[in-house]
XYZ file of N, CA and C in Angstrom:
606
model
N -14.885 -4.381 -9.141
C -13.491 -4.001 -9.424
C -12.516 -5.173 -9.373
N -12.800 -6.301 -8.192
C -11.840 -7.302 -8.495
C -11.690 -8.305 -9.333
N -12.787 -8.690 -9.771
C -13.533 -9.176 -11.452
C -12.912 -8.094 -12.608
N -12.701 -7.104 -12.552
C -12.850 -6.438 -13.759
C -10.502 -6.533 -13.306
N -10.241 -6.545 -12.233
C -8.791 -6.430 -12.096
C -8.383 -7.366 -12.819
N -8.845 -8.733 -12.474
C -8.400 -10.389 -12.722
C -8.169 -10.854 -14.143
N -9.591 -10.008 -14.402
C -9.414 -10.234 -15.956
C -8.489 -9.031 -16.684
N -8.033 -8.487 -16.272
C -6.858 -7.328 -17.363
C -5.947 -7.878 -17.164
N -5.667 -8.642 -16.007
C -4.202 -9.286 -15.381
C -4.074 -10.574 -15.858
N -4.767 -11.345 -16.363
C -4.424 -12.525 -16.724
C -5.153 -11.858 -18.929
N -5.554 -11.040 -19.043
C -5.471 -10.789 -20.394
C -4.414 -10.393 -21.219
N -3.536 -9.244 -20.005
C -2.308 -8.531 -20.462
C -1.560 -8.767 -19.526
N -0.722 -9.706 -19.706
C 0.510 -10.240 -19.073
C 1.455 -9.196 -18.964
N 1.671 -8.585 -20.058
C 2.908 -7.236 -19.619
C 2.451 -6.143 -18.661
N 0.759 -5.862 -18.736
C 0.565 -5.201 -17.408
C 0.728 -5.837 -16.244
N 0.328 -7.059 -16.454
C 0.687 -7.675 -15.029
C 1.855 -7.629 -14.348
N 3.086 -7.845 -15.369
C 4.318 -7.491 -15.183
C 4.504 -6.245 -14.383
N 4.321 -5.299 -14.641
C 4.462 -3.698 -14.438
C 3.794 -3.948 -13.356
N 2.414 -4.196 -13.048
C 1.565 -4.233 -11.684
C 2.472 -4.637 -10.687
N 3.287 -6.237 -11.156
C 3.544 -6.665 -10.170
C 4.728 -6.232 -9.437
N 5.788 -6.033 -10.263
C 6.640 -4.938 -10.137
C 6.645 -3.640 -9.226
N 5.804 -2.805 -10.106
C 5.766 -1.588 -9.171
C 4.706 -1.387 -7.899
N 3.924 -2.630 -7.716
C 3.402 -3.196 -6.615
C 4.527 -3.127 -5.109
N 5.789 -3.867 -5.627
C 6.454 -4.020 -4.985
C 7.442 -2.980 -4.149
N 7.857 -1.809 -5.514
C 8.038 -0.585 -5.156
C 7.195 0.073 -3.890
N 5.933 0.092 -4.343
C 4.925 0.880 -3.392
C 5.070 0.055 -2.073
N 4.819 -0.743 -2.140
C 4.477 -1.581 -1.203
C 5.683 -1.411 0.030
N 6.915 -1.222 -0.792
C 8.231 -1.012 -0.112
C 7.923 0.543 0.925
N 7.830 1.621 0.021
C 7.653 2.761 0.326
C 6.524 2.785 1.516
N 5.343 2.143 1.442
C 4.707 2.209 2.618
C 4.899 1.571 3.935
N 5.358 0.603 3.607
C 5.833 -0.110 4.703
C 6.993 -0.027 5.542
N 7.923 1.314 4.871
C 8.710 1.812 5.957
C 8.519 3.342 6.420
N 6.944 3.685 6.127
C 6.661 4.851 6.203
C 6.545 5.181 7.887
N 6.213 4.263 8.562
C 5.618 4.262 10.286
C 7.487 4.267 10.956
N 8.056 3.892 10.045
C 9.159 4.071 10.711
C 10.690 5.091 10.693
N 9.502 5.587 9.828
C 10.558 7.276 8.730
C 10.487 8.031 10.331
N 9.558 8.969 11.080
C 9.587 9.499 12.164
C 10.200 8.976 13.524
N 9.950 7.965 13.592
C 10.943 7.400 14.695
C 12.582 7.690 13.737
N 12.375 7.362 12.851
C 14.496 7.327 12.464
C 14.968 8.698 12.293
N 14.334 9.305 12.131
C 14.125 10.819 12.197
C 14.468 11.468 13.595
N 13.917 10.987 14.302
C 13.833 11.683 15.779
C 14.978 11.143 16.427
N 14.840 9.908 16.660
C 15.453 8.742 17.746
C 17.032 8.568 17.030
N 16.971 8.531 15.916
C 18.648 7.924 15.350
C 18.997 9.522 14.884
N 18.556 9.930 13.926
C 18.896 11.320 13.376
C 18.910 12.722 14.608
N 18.479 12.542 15.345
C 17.960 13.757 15.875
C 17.411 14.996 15.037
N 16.907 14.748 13.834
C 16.766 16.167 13.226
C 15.654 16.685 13.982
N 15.547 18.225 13.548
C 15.070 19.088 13.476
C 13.627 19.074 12.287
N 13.019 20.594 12.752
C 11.629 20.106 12.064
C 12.620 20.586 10.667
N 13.373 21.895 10.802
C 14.244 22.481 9.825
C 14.621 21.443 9.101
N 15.421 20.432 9.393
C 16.153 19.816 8.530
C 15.113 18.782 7.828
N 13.766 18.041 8.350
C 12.880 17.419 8.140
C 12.229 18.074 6.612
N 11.713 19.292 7.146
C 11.515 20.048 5.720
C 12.292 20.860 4.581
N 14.000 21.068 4.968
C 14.706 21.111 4.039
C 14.470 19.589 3.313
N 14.776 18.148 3.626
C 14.980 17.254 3.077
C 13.487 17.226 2.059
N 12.159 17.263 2.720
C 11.106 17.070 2.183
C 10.902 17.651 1.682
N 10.858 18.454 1.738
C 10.246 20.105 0.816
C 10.994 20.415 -0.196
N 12.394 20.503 0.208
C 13.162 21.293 -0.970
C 13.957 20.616 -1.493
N 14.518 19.653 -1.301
C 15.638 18.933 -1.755
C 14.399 17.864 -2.619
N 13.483 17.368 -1.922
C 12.368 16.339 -2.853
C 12.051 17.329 -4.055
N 11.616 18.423 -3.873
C 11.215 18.996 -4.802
C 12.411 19.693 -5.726
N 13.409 19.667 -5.880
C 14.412 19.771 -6.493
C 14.659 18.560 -7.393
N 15.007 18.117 -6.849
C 14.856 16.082 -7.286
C 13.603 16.257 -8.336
N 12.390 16.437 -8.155
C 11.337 16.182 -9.037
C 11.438 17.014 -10.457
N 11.808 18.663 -10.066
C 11.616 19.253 -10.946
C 12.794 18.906 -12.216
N 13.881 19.040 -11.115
C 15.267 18.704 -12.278
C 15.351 17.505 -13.123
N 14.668 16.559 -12.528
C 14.524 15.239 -13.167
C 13.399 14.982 -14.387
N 12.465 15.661 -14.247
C 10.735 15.256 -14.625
C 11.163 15.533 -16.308
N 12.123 16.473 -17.437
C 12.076 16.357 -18.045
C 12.984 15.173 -18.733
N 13.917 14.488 -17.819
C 14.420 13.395 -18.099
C 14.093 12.029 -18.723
N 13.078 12.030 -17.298
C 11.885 11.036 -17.350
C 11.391 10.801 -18.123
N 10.807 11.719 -18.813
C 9.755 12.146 -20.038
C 10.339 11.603 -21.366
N 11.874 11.862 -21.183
C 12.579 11.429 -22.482
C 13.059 10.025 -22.709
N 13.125 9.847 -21.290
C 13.705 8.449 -21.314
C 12.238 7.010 -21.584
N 11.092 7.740 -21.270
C 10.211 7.303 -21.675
C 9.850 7.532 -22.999
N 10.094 8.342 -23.693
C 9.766 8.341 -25.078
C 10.619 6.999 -25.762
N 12.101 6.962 -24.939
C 13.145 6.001 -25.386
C 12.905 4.349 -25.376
N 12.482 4.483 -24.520
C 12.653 2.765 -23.581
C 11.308 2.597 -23.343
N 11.135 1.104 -23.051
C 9.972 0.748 -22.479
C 9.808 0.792 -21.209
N 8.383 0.188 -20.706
C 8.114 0.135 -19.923
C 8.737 -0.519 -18.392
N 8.859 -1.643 -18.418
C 9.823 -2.794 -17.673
C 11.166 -1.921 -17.548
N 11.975 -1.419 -18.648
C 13.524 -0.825 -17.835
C 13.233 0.983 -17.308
N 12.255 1.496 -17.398
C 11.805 2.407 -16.517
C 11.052 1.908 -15.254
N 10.475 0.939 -15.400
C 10.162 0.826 -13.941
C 11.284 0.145 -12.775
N 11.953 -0.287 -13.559
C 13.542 -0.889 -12.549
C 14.340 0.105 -12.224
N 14.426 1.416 -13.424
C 15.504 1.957 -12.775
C 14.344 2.775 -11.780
N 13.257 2.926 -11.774
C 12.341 3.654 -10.743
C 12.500 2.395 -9.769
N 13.100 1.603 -9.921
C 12.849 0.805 -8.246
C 14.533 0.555 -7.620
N 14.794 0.995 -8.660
C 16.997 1.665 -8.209
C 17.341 2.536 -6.962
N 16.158 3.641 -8.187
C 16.362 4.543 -7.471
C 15.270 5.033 -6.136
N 14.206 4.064 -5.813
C 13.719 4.164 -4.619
C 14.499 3.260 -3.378
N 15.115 2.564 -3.993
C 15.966 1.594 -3.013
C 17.659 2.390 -2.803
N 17.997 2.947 -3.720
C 19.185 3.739 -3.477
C 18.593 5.138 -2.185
N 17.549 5.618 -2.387
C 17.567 6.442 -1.434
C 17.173 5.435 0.088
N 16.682 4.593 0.359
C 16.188 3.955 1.375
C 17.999 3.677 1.641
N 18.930 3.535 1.090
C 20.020 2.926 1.461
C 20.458 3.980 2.079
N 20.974 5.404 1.132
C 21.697 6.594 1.462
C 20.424 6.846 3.023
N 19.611 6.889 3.370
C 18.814 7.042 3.857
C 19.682 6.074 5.636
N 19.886 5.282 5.405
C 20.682 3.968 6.206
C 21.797 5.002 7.140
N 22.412 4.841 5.587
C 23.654 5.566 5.715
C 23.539 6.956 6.698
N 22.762 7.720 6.349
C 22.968 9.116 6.991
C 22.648 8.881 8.680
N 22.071 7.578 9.344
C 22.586 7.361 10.384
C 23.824 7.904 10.849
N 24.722 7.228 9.951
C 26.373 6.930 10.287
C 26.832 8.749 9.717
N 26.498 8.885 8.858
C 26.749 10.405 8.189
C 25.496 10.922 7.840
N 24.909 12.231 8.939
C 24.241 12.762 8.750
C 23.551 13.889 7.520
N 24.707 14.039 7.173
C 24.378 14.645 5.930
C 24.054 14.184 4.420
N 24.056 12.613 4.670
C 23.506 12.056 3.285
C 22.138 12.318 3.469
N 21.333 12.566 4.790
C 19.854 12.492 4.566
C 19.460 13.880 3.204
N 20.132 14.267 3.029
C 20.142 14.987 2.676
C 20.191 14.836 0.916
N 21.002 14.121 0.700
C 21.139 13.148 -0.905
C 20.228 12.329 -1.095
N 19.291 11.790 0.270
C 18.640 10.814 0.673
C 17.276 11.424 -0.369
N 17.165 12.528 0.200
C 15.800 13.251 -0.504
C 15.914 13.483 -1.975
N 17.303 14.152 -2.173
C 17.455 14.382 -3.418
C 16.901 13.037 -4.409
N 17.619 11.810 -3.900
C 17.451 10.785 -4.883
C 15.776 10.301 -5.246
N 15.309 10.350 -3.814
C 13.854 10.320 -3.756
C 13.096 11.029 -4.615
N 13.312 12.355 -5.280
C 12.507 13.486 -5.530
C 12.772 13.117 -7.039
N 13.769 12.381 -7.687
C 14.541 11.971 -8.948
C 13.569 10.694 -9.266
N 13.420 10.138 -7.804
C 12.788 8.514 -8.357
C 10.986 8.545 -8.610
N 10.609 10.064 -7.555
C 9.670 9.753 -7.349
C 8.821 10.327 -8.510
N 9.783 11.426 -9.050
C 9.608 11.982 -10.426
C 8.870 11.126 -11.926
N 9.554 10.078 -11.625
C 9.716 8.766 -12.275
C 8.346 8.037 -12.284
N 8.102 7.942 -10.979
C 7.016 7.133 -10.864
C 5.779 7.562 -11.158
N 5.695 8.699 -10.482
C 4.398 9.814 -10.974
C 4.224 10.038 -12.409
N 4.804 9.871 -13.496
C 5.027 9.828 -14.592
C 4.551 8.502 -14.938
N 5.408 7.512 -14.542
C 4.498 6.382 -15.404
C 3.160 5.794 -14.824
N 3.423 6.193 -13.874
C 1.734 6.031 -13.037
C 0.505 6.638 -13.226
N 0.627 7.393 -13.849
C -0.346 8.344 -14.447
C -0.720 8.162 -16.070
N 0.207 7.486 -16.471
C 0.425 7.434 -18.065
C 0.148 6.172 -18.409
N 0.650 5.082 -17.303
C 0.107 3.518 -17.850
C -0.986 2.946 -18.158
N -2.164 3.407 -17.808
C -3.366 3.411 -18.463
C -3.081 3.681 -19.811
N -2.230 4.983 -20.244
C -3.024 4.994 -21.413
C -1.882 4.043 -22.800
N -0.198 3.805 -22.175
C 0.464 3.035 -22.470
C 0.010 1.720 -22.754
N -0.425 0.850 -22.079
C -0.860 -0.456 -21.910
C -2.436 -0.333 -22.657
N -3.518 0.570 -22.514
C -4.757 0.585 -23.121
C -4.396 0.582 -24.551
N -3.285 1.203 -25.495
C -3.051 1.566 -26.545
C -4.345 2.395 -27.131
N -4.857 1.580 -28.577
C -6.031 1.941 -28.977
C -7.495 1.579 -28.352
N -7.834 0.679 -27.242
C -8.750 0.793 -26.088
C -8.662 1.907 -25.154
N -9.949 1.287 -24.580
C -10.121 2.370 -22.989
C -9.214 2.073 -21.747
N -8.450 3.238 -21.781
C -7.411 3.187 -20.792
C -8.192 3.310 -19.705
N -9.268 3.631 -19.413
C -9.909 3.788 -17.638
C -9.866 2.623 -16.549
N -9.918 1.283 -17.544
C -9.679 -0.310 -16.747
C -8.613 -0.338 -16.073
N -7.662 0.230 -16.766
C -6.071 0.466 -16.234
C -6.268 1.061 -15.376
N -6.781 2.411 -15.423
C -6.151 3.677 -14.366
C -6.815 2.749 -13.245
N -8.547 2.370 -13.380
C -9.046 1.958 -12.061
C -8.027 0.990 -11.243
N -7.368 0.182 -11.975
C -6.746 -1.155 -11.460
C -5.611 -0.873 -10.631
N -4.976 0.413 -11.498
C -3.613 1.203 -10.732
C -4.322 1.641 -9.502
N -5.321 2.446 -9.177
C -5.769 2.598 -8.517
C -6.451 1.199 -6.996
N -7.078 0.590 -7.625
C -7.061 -0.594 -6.686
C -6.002 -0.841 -5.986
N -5.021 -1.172 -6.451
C -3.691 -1.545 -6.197
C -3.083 -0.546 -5.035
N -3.397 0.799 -5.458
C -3.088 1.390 -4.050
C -3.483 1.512 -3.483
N -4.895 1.119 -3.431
C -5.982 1.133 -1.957
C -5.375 -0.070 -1.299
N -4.956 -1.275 -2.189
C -4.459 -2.377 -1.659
C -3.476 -2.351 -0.694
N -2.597 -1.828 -1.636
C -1.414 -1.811 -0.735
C -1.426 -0.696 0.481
N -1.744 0.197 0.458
C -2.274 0.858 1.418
C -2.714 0.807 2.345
N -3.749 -0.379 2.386
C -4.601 -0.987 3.345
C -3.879 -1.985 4.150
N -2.507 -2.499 3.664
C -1.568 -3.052 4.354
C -0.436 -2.975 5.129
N 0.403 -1.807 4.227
C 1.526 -2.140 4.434
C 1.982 -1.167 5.234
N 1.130 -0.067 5.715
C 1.569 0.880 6.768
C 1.012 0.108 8.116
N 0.269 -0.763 8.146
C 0.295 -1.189 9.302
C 0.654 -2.203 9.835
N 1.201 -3.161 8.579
C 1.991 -3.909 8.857
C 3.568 -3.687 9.404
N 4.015 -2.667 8.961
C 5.556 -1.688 8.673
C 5.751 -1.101 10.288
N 4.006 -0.903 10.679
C 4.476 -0.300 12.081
C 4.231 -1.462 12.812
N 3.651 -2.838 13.118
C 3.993 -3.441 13.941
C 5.701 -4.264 13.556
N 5.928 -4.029 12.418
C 7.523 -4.658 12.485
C 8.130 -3.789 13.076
N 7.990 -2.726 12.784
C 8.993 -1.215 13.430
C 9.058 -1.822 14.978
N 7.703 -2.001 15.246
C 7.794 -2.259 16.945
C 8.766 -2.970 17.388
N 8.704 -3.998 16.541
C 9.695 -5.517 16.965
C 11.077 -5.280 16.680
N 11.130 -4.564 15.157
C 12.885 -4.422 15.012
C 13.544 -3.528 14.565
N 12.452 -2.329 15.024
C 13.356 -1.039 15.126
C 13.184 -0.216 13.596
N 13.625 0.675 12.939
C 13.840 1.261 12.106
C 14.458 1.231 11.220
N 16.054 1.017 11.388
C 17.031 0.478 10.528
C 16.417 -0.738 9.970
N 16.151 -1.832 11.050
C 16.176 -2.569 9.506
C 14.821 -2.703 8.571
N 14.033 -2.090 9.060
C 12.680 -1.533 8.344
C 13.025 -0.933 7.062
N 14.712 -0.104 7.186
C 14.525 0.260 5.757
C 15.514 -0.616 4.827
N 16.252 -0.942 5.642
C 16.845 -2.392 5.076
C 16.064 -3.188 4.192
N 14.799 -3.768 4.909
C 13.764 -4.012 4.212
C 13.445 -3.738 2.969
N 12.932 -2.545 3.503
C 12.268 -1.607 2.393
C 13.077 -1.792 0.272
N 14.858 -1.654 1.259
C 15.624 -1.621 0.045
C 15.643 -2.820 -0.927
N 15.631 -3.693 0.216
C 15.902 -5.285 -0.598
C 14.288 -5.396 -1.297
N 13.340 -4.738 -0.932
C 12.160 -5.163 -1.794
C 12.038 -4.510 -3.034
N 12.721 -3.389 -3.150
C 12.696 -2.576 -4.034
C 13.403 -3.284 -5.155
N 15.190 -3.507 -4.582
C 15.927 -4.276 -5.820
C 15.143 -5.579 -5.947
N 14.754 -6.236 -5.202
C 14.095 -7.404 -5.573
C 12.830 -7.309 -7.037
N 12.262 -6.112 -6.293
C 11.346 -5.551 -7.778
C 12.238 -5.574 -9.059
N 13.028 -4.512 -8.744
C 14.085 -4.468 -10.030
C 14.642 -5.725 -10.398
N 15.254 -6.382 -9.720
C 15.317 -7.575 -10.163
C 14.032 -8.215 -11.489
N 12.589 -8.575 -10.828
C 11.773 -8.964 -11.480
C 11.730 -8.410 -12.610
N 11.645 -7.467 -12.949
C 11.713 -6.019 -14.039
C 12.506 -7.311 -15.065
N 13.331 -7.510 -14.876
C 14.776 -8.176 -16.052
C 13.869 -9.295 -16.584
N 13.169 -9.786 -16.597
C 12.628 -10.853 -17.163
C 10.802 -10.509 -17.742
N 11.052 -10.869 -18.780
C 9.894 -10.166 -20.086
C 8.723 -11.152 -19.978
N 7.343 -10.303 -19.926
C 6.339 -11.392 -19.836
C 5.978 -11.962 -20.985
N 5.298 -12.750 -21.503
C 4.629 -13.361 -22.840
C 4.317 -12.434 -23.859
N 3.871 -11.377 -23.589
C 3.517 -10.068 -24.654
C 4.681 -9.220 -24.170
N 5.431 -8.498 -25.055
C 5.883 -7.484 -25.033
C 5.294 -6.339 -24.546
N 5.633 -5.343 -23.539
C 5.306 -4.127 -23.079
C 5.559 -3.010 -24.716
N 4.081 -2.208 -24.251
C 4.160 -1.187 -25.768
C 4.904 -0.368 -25.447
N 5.544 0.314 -26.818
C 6.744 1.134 -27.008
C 5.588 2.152 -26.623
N 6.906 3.076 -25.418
C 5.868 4.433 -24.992
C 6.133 5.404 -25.866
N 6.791 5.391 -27.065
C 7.399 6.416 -28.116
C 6.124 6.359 -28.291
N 5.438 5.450 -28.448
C 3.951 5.191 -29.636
C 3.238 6.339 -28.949
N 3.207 6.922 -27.811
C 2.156 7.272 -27.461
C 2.475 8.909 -26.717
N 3.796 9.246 -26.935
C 4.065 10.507 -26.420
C 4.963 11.355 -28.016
């Protein structure tokens, strides 16, 4: 698998792009995952109630209301300015997320935005195989997307909880945010091949 990764990544530069990118996203999201329950408990005081209003219903509100958006805005645009505004809007909720420290009731917008972004991602994450494969076998892709989250996986929640240890929660998601826009950031600059129009393929 890491032979078969190396070579798609240095063949297709615009996947690499996207990899590296929404690498960064994920990578964000896990690594302030060890410190979501402590900020929860210790700064928020919520409740299990309010834990699963935010998760449950407000995420899933966010997903459903959004998912035909997504869909369109991907028929529209490429690849690279959907995955930035998917790393907007995972870093806008890590912020509102900040915030509801100070005002408890943004956790609450916190989810919403999440359930909008995450809408987003599940969508092109599932689909970039077959975006980037075009007229080839998209399975190299899916496996590689896949690698990538065993990767990051294998890191960044346990890296996330020995920082938590050292500096707390807040700025864990502080963190979290600046890696996200930092992704988005990367997003703005085009690799050697153009990313394929996803019109082509929906």
């Amino acid at each position: 698998p890491w032979k078969e990764a190396l070579f798609l990544l240095q063949k297709y530069p615009d996947f690499a792009h996207f990899q590296y990118g929404f690498m960064m996203g994920g990578f964000s999201l896990m690594l302030i995952a060890p410190s979501l329950s402590i900020f929860y408990v210790d700064t928020l005081n919520l409740s299990h109630a309010d834990i699963v209003t935010g998760r449950s219903i407000l995420m899933g509100i966010g997903i459903a209301a959004s998912s035909y958006f997504w869909r369109r805005y991907l028929t529209r645009k490429r690849v690279p300015q959907l995955t930035r505004w998917i790393l907007i809007g995972f870093a806008l909720y890590l912020l509102a997320l900040v915030l509801s420290g100070f005002y408890k009731e943004i956790f609450y917008v916190a989810f919403l935005l999440y359930g909008i972004a995450q809408a987003g991602s599940h969508l092109l994450w599932n689909l970039s195989g077959t975006l980037f494969g075009e007229e080839s076998d998209s399975a190299p892709f899916s496996r590689l997307n896949i690698l990538m989250l065993g990767l990051r996986g294998a890191i960044a929640p346990a890296l996330g909880g020995l920082l938590c240890s050292f500096f707390g929660p807040m700025p864990m998601l502080l963190t979290g945010a600046i890696i996200c826009l930092l992704g988005a950031y990367y997003m703005l600059f085009s690799p050697v091949k153009t990313c394929a129009n996803s019109a082509d393929f929906l």
